[in-house]
Coordinates of C-alpha atoms in Angstrom, one line a residue:
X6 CA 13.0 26.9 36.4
X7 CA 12.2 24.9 32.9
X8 CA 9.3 23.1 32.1
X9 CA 8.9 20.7 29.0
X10 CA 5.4 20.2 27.3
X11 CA 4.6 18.0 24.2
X12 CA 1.4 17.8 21.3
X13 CA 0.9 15.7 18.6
X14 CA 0.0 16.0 15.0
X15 CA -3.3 14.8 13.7
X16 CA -4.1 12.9 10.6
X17 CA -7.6 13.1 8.9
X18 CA -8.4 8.9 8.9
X19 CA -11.7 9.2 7.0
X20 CA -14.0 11.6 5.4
X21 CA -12.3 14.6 4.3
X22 CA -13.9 16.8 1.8
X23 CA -17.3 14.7 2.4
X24 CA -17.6 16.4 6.0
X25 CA -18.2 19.8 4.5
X26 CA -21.3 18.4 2.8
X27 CA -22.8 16.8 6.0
X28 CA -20.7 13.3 6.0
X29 CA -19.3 12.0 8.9
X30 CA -15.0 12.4 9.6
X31 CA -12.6 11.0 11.8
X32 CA -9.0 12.6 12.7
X33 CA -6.8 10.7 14.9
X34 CA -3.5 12.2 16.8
X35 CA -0.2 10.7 15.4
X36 CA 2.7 9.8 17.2
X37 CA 5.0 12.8 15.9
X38 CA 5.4 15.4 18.3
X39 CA 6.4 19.4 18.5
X40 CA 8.2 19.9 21.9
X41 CA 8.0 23.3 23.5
X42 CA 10.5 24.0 26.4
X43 CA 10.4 27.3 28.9
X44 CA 13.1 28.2 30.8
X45 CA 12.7 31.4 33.4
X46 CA 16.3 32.9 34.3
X47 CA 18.1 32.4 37.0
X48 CA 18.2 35.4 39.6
X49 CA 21.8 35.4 38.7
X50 CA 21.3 36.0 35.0
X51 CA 19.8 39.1 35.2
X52 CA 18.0 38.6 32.3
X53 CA 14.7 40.9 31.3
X54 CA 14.2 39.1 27.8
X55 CA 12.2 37.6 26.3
X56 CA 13.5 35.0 23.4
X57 CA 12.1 32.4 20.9
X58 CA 13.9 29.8 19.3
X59 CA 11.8 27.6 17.0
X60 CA 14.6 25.5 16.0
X61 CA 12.9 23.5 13.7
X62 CA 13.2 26.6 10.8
X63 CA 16.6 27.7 12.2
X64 CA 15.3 31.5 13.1
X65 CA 15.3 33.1 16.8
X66 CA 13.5 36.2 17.7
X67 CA 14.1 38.5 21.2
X68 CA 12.2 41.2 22.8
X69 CA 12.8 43.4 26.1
X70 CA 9.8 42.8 28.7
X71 CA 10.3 46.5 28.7
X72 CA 9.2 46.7 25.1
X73 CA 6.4 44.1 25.1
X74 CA 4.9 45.7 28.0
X75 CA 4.5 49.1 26.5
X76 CA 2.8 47.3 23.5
X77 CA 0.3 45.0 25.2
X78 CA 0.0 46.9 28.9
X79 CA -3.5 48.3 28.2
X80 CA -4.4 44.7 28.1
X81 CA -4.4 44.4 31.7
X82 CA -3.7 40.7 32.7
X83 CA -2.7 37.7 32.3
X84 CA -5.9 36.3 32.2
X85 CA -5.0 32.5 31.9
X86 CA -8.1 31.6 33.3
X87 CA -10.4 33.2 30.6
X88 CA -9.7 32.7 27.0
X89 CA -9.5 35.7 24.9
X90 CA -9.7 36.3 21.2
X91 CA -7.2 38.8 19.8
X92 CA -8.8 42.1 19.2
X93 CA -7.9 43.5 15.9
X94 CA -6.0 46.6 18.1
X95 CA -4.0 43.7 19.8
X96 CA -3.3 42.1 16.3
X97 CA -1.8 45.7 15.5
X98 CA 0.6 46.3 17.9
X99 CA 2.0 42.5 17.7
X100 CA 2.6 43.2 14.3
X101 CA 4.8 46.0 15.4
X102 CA 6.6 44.1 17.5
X103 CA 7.1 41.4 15.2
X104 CA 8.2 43.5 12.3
X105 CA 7.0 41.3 9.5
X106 CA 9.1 43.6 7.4
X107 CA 12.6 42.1 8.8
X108 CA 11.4 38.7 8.4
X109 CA 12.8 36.4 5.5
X110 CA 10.8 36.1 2.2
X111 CA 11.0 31.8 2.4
X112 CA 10.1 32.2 5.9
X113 CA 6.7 34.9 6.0
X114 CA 4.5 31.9 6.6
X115 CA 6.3 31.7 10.5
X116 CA 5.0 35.2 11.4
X117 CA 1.6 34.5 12.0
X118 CA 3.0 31.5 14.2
X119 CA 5.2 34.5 15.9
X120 CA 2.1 36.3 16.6
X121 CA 0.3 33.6 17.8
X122 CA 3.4 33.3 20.2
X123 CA 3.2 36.5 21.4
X124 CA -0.6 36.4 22.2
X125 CA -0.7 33.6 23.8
X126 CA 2.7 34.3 26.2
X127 CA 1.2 37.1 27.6
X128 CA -2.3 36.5 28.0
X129 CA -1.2 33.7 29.8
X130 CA 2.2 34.6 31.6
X131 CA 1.9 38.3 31.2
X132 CA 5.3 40.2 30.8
X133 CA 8.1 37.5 32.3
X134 CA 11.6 37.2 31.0
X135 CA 12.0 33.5 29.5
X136 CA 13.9 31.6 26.8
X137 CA 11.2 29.4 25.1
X138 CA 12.7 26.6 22.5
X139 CA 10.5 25.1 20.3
X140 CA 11.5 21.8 17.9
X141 CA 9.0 19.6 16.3
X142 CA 8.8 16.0 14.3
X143 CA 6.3 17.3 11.9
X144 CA 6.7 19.1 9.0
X145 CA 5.1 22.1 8.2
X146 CA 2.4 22.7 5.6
X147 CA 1.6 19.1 4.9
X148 CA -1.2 18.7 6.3
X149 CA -0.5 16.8 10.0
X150 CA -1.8 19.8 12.1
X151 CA 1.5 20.9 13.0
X152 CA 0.4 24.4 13.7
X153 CA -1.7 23.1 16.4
X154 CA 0.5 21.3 17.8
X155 CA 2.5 24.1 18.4
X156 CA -0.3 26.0 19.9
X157 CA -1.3 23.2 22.0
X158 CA 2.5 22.1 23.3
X159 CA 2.9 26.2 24.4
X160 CA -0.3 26.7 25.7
X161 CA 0.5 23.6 27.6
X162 CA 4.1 25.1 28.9
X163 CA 2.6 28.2 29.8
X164 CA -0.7 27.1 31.9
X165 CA 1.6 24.9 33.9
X166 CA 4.0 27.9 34.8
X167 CA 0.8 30.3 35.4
X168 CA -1.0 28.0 38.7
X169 CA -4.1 27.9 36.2
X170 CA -3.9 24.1 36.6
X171 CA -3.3 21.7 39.4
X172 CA -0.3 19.3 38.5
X173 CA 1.9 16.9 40.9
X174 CA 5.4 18.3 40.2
X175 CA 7.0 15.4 42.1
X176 CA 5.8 13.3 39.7
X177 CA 7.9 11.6 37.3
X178 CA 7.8 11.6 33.4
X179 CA 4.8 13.2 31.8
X180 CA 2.2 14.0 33.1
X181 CA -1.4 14.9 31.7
X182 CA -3.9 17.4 33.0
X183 CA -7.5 16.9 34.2
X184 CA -10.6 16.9 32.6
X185 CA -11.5 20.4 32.6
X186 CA -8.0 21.6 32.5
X187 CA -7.4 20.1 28.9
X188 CA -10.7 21.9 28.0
X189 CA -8.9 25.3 29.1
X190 CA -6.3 24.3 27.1
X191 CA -8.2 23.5 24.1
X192 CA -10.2 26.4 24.0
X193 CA -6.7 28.6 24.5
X194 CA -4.8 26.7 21.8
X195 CA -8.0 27.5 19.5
X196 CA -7.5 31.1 20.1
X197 CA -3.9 30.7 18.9
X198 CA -5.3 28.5 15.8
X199 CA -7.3 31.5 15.0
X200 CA -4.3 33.9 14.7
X201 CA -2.4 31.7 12.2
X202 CA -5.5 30.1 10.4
X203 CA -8.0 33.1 10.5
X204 CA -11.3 30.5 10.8
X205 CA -10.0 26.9 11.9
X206 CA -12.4 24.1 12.1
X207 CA -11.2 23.4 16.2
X208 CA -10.5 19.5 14.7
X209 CA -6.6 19.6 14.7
X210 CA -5.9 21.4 18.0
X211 CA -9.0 19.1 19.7
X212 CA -6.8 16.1 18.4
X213 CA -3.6 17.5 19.2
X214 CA -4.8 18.2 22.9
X215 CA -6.5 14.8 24.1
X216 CA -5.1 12.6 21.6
X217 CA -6.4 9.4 20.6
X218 CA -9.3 10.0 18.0
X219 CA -12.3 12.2 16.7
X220 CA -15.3 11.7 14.8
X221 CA -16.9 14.6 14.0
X222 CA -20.1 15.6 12.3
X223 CA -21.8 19.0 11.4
X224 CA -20.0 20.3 14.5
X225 CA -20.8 17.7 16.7
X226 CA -17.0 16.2 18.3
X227 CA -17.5 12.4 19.7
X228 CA -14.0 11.3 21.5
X229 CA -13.2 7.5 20.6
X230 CA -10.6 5.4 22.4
X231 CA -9.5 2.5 19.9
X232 CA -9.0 -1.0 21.3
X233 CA -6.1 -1.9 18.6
X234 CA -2.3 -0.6 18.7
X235 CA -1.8 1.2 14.7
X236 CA 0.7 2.3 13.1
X237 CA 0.8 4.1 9.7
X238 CA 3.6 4.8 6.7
X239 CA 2.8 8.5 6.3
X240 CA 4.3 9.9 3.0
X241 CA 5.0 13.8 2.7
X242 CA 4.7 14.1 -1.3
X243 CA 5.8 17.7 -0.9
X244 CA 3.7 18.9 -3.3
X245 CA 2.0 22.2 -2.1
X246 CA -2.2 22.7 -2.6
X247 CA -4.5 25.2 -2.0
X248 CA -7.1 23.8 0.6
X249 CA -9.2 26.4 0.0
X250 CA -9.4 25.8 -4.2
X251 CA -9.7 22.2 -3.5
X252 CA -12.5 21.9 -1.1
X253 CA -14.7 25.3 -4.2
X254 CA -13.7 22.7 -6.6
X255 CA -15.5 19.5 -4.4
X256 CA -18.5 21.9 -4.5
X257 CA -18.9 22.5 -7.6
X258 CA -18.5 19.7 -8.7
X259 CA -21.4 18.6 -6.7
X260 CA -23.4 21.4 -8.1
X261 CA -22.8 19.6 -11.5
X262 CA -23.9 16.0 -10.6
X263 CA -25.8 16.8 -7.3
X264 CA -27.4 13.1 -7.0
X265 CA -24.2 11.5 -7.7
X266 CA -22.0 13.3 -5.5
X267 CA -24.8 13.3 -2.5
X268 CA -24.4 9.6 -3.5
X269 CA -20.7 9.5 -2.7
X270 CA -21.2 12.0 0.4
X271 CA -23.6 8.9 1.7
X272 CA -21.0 6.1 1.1
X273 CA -18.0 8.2 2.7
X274 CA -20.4 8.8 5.8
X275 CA -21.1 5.2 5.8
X276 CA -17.1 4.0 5.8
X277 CA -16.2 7.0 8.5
X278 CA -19.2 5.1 11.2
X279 CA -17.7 1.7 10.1
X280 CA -14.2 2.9 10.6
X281 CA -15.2 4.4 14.1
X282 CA -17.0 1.3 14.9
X283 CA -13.6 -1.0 13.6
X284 CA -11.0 0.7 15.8
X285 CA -13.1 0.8 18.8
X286 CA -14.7 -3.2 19.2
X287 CA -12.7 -5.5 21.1
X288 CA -10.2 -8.1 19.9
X289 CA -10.7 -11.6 20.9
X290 CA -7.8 -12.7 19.9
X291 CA -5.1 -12.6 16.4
X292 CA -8.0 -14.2 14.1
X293 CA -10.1 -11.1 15.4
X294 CA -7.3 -8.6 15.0
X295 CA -6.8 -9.7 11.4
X296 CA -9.8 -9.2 9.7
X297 CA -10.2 -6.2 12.1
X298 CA -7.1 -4.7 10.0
X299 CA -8.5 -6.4 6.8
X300 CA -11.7 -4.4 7.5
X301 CA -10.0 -1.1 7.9
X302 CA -7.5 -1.7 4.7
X303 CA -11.1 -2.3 2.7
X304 CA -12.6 1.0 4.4
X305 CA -9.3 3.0 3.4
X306 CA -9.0 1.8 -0.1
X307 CA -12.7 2.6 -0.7
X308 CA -12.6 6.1 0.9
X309 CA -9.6 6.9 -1.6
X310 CA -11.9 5.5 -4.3
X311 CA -14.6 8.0 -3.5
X312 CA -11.8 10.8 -2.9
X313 CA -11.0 10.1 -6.4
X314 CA -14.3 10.3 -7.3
X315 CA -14.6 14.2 -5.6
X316 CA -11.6 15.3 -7.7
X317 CA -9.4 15.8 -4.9
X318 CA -6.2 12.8 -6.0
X319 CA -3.1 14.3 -7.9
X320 CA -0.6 12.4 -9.8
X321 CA 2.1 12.0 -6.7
X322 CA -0.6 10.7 -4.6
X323 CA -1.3 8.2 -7.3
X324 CA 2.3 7.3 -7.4
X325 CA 2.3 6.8 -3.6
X326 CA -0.4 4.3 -3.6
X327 CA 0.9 2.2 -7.1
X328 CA 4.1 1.9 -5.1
X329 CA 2.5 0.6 -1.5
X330 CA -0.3 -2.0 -3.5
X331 CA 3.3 -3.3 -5.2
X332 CA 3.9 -5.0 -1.5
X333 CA -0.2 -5.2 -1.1
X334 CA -0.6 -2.3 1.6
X335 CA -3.4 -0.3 1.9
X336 CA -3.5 3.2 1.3
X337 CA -5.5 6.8 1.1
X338 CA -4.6 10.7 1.2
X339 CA -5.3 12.5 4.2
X340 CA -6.5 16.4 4.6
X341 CA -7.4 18.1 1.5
X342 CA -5.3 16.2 -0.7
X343 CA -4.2 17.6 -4.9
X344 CA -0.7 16.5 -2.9
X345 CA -0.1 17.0 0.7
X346 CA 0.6 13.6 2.6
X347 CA -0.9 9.9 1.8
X348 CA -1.9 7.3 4.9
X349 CA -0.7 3.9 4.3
X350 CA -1.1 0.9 7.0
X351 CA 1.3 -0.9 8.4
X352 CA -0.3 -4.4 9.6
X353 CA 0.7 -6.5 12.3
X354 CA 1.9 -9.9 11.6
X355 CA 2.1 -13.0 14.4
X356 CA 5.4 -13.4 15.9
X357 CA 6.4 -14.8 19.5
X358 CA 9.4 -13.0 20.9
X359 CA 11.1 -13.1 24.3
X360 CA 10.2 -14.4 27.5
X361 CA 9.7 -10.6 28.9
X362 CA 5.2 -11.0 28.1
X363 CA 3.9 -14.3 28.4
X364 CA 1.3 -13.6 25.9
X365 CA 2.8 -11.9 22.9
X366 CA 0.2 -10.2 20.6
X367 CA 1.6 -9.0 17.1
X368 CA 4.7 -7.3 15.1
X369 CA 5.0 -5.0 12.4
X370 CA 5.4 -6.0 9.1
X371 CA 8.9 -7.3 9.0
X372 CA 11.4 -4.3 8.4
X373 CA 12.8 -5.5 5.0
X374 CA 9.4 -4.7 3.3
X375 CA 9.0 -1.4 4.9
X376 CA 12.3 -0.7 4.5
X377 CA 11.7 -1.7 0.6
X378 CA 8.2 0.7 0.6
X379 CA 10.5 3.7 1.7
X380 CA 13.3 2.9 -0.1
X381 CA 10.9 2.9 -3.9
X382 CA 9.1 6.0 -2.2
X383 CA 12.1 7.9 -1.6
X384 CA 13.1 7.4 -5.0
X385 CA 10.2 9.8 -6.1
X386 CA 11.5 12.6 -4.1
X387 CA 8.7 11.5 -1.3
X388 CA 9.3 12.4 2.7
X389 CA 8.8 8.8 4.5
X390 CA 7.3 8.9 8.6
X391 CA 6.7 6.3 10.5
X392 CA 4.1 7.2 13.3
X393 CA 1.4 5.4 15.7
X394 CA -2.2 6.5 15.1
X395 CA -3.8 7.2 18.3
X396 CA -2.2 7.9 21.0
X397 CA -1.7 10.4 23.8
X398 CA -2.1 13.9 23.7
X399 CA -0.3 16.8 25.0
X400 CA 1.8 16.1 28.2
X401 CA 4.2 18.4 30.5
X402 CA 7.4 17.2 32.2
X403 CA 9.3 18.9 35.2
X404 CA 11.9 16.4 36.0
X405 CA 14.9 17.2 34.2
X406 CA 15.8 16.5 30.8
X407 CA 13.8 13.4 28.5
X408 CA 14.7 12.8 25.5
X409 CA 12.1 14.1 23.1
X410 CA 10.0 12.0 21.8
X411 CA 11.1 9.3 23.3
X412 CA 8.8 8.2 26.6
X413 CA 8.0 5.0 28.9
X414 CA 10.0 2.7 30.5
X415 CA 13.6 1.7 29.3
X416 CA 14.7 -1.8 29.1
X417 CA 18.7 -2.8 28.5
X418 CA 18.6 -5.8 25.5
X419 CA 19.6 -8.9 26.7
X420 CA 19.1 -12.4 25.0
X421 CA 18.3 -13.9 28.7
X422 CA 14.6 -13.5 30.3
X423 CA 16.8 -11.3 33.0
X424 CA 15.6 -7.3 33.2
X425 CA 17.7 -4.4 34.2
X426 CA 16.7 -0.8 33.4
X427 CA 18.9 2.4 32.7
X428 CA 18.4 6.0 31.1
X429 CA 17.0 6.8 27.7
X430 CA 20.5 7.2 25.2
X431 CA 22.2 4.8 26.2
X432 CA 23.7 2.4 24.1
X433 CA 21.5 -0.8 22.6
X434 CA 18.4 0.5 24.5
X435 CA 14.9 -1.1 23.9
X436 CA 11.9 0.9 25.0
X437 CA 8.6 0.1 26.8
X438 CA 5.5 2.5 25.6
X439 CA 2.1 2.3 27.1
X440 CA 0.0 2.2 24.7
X441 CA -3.7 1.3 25.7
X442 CA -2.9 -1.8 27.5
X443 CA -0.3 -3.0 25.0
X444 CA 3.1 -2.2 25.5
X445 CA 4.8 -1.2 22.4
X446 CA 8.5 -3.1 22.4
X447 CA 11.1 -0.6 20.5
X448 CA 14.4 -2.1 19.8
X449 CA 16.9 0.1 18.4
X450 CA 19.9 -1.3 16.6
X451 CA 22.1 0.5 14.4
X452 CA 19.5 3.4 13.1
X453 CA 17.1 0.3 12.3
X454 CA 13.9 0.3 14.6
X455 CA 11.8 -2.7 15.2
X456 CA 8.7 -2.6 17.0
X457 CA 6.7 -4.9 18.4
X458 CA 3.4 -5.4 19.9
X459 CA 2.5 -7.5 23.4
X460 CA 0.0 -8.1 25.7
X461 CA 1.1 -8.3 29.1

């Protein structure tokens, strides 16, 4: 038996740094995905293993149930129903298991990830023999909440396996759970959060879970659905920085000129409700969608101004946004910033296509000038990703294997109005994606992607 389960990354769209002073933020999932598969053994294997295999950082990890229960048996369960912090005399004898000793110096950062693993598989499984591959689109440490999507896209895998959720396994494609089913799974991925981050915030793996986006303040978590298709140029500077040094060094600073920065703090709550307020109002019609996109290039240049102002740019992030205002995009850092990954839009622009929509809507930015942005970007040494901002949150899938990442309806290019449909992979495909009620038209042609927005 396999099961597949997916969770997105998250990107900070407003307000960072300002929220831990009392300002309002707004985090929105991104359409980069860590994958988590499970596969139980057949009776024929005669397997009683348990193995890991987080492709992504090209280690693997096994254990004998035999040895995992005689660690963790005291714990009685699984409990999937009921999540459960790790006690300090679990966190001890995962260690053990783990052996952080044998693990590679580059590579220390994983085991927490390992033990987060661990807890999570048999608190919610218990002690069952199963392969479990894990492969992700986002990279680690910069920032787009790829930890939690790795707690989210397990915890996801393993509550469908446990019965702790009521899913239609005849269904095709993936499927999402219910209302207070993704709350079990939030709460379950926080726990895991907690083993890797010590005290996490609960933003990224609340993104990662429902998707679309956030806006949170003091604590307080409102869900927004926007009313507009995005899609952002995110640029992995690769410069490490020390969140926590950062965010003492915003503080201070605010110690210094209290009025001043309670001043800025003010302005950045203002352009995270304005932001909010942007992505969620309806679009009449292009003129509407527009200066709906001029409104939110404004809001992200002047939260980077005010960013600026707390201290929190570096010199990459400054090269990142001199190179995007060369082709006049807009652009701001994201997280905690001193390096970490920079936000730039990519706006629509009108262009009628085929005869497939009768009403088309909008198109990226033609692919020569993003093709030119990533091009001059890459020539600093910069990590270019393309994602939408937005969108769906985790998602499981029984039937067989999808191509991951890849989702939606498949449609065979043609130059004639005429429609025929055939598997993901094959050769010239263009892809349908729900996304809100657009469809987002992907045409893939020779490693160049060109996507497209319409209104059906």
């Amino acid at each position: 038996m396999e099961v597949k389960a997916r969770a997105p990354g998250k990107i900070i769209f407003a307000g960072e740094h300002a929220v831990v002073h009392g300002s309002t933020a707004v985090a929105a999932s991104i359409g980069l995905y860590t994958h988590v598969t499970i596969r139980y053994p057949s009776l024929s294997e005669k397997n009683d293993t348990l193995n890991l295999q987080p492709k992504t950082v090209g280690l693997e990890y096994s254990w004998s149930i035999s040895r995992v229960k005689a660690a963790l048996s005291y714990l009685g369960g699984p409990f999937s129903s009921t999540p459960t912090t790790c006690s300090p005399e679990c966190s001890k004898s995962l260690a053990d298991l783990i052996d952080i000793d044998k693990f590679p110096e580059a590579k220390i950062e994983i085991s927490s990830g390992v033990h987060a693993f661990l807890w999570l598989y048999t608190s919610i499984l218990g002690f069952k023999p199963a392969t479990v591959t894990i492969t992700s689109e986002l990279p680690m440490g910069a920032g787009l909440g790829s930890s939690a999507a790795f707690c989210v896209a397990l915890t996801t895998a393993l509550l469908s396996l446990s019965g702790s959720v009521n899913l239609d396994r005849s269904k095709k494609g993936w499927l999402v759970f219910g209302e207070s089913e993704l709350e079990l799974l939030n709460k379950w991925a926080f726990e895991g959060e907690k083993i890797i981050h010590g005290k996490p915030s609960g933003i990224d793996n609340t993104v990662s879970t429902y998707g679309n986006m956030i806006k949170f303040k003091s604590g307080s978590i409102t869900r927004i659905t926007p009313d507009m298709p995005l899609k952002m140029l995110i640029t992995n500077t690769k410069i490490g920085r020390n969140t926590k040094a950062l965010v003492a060094g915003v503080s201070e600073r605010t110690l210094r000129h209290h009025e001043a920065m309670n001043s800025v703090f003010k302005a950045v709550d203002c352009i995270s409700n304005e932001l909010a307020d942007v992505v969620q109002s309806p679009a009449k019609d292009e003129l509407s969608i527009t200066e709906k996109e001029q409104k939110l290039e404004e809001l992200m240049e002047m939260n980077q101004g005010l960013l600026q102002c707390m201290g929190v740019s570096h010199a990459s992030i400054e090269t990142v946004l001199r190179t995007t205002l060369k082709y006049k995009l807009a652009s701001k850092l994201t997280g905690a910033g001193g390096g970490g990954c920079v936000l730039t839009l990519l706006p629509m622009r009108i262009l009628f296509l085929t005869p497939l929509c009768k009403a088309f809507d909008r198109t990226l930015l033609s692919g020569t000038v993003v093709d030119k942005v990533v091009a001059d970007l890459g020539s600093c040494g910069f990590q270019c990703l393309t994602a939408t901002i937005g969108g769906k949150g985790a998602g499981v899938c029984f039937d067989g294997p999808l191509s991951m990442g890849l989702h939606g309806y498949v449609w065979i290019g043609s130059s004639n109005s005429k429609a025929r449909t055939a598997s993901l992979g094959s050769v010239g495909w263009e892809r349908l994606e729900l996304f809100g009620y657009r469809l987002m038209l992907c045409l893939k042609r020779d490693r160049q992607v060109i996507e497209r927005s319409c209104k059906c």
